[in-house]
PDB file of C-alpha atoms in Angstrom:
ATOM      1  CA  UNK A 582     -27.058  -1.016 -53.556  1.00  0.00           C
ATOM      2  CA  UNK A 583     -26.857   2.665 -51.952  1.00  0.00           C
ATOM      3  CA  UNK A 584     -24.576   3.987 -49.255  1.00  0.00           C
ATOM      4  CA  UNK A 585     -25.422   6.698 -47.506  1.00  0.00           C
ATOM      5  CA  UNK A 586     -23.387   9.114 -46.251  1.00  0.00           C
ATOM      6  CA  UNK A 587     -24.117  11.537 -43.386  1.00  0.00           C
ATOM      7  CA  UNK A 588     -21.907  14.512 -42.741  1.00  0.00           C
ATOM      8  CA  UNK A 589     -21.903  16.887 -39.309  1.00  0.00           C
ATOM      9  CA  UNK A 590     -20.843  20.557 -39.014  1.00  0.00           C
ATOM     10  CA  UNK A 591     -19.055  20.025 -35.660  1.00  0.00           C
ATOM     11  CA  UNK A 592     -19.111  23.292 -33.925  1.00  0.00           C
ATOM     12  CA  UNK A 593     -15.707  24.504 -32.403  1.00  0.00           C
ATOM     13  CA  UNK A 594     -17.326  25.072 -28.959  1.00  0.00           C
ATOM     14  CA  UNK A 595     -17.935  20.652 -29.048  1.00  0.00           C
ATOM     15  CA  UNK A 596     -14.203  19.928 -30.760  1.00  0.00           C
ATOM     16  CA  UNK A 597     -12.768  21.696 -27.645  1.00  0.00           C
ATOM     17  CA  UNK A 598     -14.809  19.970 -25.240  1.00  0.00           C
ATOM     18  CA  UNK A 599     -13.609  16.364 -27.141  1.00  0.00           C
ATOM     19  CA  UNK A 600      -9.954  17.783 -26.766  1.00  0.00           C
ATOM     20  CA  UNK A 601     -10.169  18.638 -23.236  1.00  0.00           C
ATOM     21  CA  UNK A 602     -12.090  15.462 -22.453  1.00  0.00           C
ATOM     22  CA  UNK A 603      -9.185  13.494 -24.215  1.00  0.00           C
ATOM     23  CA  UNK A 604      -6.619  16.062 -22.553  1.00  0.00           C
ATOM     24  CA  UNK A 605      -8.295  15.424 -18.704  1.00  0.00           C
ATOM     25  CA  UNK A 606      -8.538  11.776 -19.050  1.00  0.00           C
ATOM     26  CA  UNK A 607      -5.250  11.058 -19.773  1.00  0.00           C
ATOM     27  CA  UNK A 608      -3.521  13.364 -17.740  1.00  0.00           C
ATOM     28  CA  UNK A 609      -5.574  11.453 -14.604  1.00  0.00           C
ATOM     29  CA  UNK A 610      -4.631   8.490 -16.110  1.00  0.00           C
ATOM     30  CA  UNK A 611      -1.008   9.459 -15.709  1.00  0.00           C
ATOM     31  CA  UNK A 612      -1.176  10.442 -12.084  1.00  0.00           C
ATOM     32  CA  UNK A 613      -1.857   7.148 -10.796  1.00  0.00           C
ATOM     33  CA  UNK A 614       0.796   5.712  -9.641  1.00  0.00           C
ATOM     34  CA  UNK A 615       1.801   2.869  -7.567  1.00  0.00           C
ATOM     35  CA  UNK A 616       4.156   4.479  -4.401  1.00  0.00           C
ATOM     36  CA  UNK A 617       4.661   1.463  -2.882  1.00  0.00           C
ATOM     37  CA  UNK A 618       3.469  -1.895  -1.686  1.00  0.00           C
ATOM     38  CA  UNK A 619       2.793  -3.964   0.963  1.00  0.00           C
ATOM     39  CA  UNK A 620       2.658  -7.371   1.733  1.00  0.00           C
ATOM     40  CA  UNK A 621       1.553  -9.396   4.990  1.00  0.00           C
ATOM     41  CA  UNK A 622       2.646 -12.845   5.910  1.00  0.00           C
ATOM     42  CA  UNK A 623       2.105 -14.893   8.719  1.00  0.00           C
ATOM     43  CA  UNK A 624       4.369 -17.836   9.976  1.00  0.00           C
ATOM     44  CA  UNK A 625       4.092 -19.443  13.095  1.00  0.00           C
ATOM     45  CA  UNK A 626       6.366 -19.634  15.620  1.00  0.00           C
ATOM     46  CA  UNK A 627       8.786 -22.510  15.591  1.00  0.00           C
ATOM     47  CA  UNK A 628       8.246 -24.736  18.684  1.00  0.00           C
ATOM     48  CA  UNK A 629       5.587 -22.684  20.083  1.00  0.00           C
ATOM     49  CA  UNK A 630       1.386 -22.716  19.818  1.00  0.00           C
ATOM     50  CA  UNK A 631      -0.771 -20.594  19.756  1.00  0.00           C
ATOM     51  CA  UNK A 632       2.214 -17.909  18.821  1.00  0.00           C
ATOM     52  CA  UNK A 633       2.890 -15.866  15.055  1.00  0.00           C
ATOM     53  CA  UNK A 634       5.721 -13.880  13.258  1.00  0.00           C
ATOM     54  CA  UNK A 635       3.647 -11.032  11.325  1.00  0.00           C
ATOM     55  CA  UNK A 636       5.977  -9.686   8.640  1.00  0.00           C
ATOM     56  CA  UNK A 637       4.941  -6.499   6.244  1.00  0.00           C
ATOM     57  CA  UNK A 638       6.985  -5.973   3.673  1.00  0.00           C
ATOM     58  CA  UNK A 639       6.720  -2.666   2.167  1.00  0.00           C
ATOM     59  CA  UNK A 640       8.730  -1.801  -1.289  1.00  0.00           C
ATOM     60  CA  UNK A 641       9.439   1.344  -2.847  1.00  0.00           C
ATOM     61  CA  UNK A 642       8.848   2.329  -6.351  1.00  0.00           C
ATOM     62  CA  UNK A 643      10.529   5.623  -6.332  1.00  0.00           C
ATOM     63  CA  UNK A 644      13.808   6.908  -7.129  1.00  0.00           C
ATOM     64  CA  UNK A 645      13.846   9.155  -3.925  1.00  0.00           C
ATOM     65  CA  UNK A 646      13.266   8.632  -0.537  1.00  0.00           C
ATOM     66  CA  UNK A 647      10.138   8.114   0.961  1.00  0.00           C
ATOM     67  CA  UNK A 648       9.295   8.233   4.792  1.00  0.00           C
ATOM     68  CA  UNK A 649       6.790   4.994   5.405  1.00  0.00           C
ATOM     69  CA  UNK A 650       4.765   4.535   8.389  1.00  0.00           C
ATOM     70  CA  UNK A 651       4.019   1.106   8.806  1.00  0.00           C
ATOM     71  CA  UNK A 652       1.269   0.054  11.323  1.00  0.00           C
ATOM     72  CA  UNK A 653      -0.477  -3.438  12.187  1.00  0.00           C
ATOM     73  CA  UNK A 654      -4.709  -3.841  13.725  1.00  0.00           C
ATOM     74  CA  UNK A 655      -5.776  -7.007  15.033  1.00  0.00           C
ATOM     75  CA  UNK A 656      -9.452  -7.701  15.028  1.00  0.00           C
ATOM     76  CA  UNK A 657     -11.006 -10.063  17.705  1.00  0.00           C
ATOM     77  CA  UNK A 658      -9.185 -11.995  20.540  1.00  0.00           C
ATOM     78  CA  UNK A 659      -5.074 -11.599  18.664  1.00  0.00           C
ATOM     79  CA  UNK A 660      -2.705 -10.663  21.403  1.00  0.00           C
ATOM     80  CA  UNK A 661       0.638  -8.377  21.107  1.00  0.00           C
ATOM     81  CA  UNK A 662       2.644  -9.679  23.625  1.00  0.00           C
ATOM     82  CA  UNK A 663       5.570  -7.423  22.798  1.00  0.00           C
ATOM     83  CA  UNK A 664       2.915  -4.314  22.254  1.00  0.00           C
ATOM     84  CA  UNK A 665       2.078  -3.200  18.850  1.00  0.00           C
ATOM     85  CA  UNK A 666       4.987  -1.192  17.217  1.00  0.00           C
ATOM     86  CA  UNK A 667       4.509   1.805  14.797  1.00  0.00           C
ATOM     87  CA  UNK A 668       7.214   1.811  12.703  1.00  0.00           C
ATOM     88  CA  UNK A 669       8.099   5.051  11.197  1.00  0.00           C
ATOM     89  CA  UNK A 670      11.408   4.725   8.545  1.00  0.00           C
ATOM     90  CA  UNK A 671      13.015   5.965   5.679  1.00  0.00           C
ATOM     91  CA  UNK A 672      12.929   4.319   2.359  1.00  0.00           C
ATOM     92  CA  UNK A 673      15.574   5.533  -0.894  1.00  0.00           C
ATOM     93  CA  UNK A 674      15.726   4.510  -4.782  1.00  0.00           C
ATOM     94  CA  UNK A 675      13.654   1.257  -4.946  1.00  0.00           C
ATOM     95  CA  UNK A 676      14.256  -0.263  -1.434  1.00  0.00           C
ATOM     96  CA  UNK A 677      12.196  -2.585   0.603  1.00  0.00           C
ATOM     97  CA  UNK A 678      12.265  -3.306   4.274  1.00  0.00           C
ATOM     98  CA  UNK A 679      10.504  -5.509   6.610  1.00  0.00           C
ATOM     99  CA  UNK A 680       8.832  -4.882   9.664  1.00  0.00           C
ATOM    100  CA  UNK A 681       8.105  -7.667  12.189  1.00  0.00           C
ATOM    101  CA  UNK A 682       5.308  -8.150  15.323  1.00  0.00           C
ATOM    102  CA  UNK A 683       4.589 -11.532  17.330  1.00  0.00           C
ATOM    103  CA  UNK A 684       1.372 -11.866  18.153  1.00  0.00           C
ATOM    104  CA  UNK A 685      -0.556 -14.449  19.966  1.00  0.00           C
ATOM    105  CA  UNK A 686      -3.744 -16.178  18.718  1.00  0.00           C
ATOM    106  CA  UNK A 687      -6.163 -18.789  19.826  1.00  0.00           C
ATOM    107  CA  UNK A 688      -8.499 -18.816  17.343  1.00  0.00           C
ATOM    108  CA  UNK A 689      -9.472 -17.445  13.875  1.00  0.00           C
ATOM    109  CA  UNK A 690      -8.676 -14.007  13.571  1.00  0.00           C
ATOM    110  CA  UNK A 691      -7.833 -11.224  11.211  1.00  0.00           C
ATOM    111  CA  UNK A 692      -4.990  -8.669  10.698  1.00  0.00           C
ATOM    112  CA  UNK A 693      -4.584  -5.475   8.850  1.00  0.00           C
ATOM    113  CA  UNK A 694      -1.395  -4.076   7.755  1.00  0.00           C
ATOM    114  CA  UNK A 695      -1.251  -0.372   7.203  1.00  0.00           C
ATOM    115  CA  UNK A 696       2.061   1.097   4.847  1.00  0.00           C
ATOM    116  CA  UNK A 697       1.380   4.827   4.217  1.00  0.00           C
ATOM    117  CA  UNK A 698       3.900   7.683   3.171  1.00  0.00           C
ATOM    118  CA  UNK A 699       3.911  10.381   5.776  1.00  0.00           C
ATOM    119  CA  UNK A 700       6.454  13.762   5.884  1.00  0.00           C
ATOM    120  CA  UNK A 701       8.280  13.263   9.147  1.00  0.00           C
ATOM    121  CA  UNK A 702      11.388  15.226   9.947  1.00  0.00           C
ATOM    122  CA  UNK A 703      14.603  13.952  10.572  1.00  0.00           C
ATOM    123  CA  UNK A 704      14.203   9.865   9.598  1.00  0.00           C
ATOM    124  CA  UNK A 705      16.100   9.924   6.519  1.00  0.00           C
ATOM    125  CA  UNK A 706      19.420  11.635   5.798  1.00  0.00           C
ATOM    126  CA  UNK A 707      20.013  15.336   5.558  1.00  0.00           C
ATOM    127  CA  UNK A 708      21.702  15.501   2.578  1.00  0.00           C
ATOM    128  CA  UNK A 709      18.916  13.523   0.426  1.00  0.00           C
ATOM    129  CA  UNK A 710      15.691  14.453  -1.526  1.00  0.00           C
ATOM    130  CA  UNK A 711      12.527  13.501   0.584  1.00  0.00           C
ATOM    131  CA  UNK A 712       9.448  12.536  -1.795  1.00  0.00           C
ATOM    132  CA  UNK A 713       6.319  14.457   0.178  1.00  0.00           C
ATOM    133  CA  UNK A 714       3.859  12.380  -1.752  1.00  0.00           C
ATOM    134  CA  UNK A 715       0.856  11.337   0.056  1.00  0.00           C
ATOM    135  CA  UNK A 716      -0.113   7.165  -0.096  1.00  0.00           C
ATOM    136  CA  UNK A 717      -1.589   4.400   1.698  1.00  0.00           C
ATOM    137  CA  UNK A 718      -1.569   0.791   1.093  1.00  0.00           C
ATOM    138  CA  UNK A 719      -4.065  -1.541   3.847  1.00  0.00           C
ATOM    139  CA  UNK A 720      -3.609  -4.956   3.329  1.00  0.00           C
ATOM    140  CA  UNK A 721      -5.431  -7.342   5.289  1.00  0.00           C
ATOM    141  CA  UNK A 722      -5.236 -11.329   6.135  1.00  0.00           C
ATOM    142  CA  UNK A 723      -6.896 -13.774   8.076  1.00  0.00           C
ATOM    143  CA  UNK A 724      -5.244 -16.668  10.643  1.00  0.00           C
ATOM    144  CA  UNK A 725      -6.229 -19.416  10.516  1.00  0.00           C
ATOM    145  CA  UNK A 726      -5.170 -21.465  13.163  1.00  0.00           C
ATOM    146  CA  UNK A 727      -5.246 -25.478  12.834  1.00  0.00           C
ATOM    147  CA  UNK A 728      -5.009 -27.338  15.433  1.00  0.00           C
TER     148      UNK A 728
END
């Protein structure tokens, strides 16, 4: 039985493309990070028809403080009754806050949350580190209403 055995000159010009190639991907691999996260939930109303609690919870995964914008878009016939609040607030070292809507619904509909990181001035406290990193989250759900 014979082995053969192929050998390469590898020119320097192709080992430091390889290296950089290595270099690049990991250092993108590195930047991606998760900010923060959102999650939607729905309950209805105790008592009540046709009426929701919308909850997005947003948590931090940063050990400084991050100023979240939190946002929710209903799609087809869901009512705000109370108007739909933007919610602009600060978030420090790992927290997570929840931001409520009631909306009214008749039928089937859907719902997008929106959590992004914004720089706003004078949310969170003077004397601490704001993160300016840029992120969005969109989660979206759908209601389904029984009857």
């Amino acid at each position: 039985m014979r082995t053969l055995l192929f050998l390469f000159k590898t020119s320097p010009a192709v080992l430091l493309l390889v290296l950089c190639l290595r270099l690049g991907s990991g250092a993108a691999q590195d930047l991606v990070q998760e900010v923060i996260s959102a999650k939607l939930t729905i309950d209805p109303v105790e008592n009540s028809t046709n009426y929701y609690d919308v909850t997005v919870t947003v948590k931090s995964y940063v050990a400084k403080c991050l100023v979240v914008r939190v946002t929710l878009e209903a799609f087809s016939n869901i009512i705000f009754p109370y108007g739909t609040f933007i919610y602009t607030a600060c978030l420090c070292d790992f927290s997570t806050r929840n931001f409520f809507w009631e909306i009214q619904a008749s039928e089937n509909g859907i719902i997008k949350g929106k959590a992004e990181v914004v720089s706003e001035e004078n949310i969170c406290p003077s004397d601490v580190e704001i993160c300016s990193l840029v992120y969005k989250v969109c989660i979206k759900r759908e209601i389904i209403i029984r009857c």
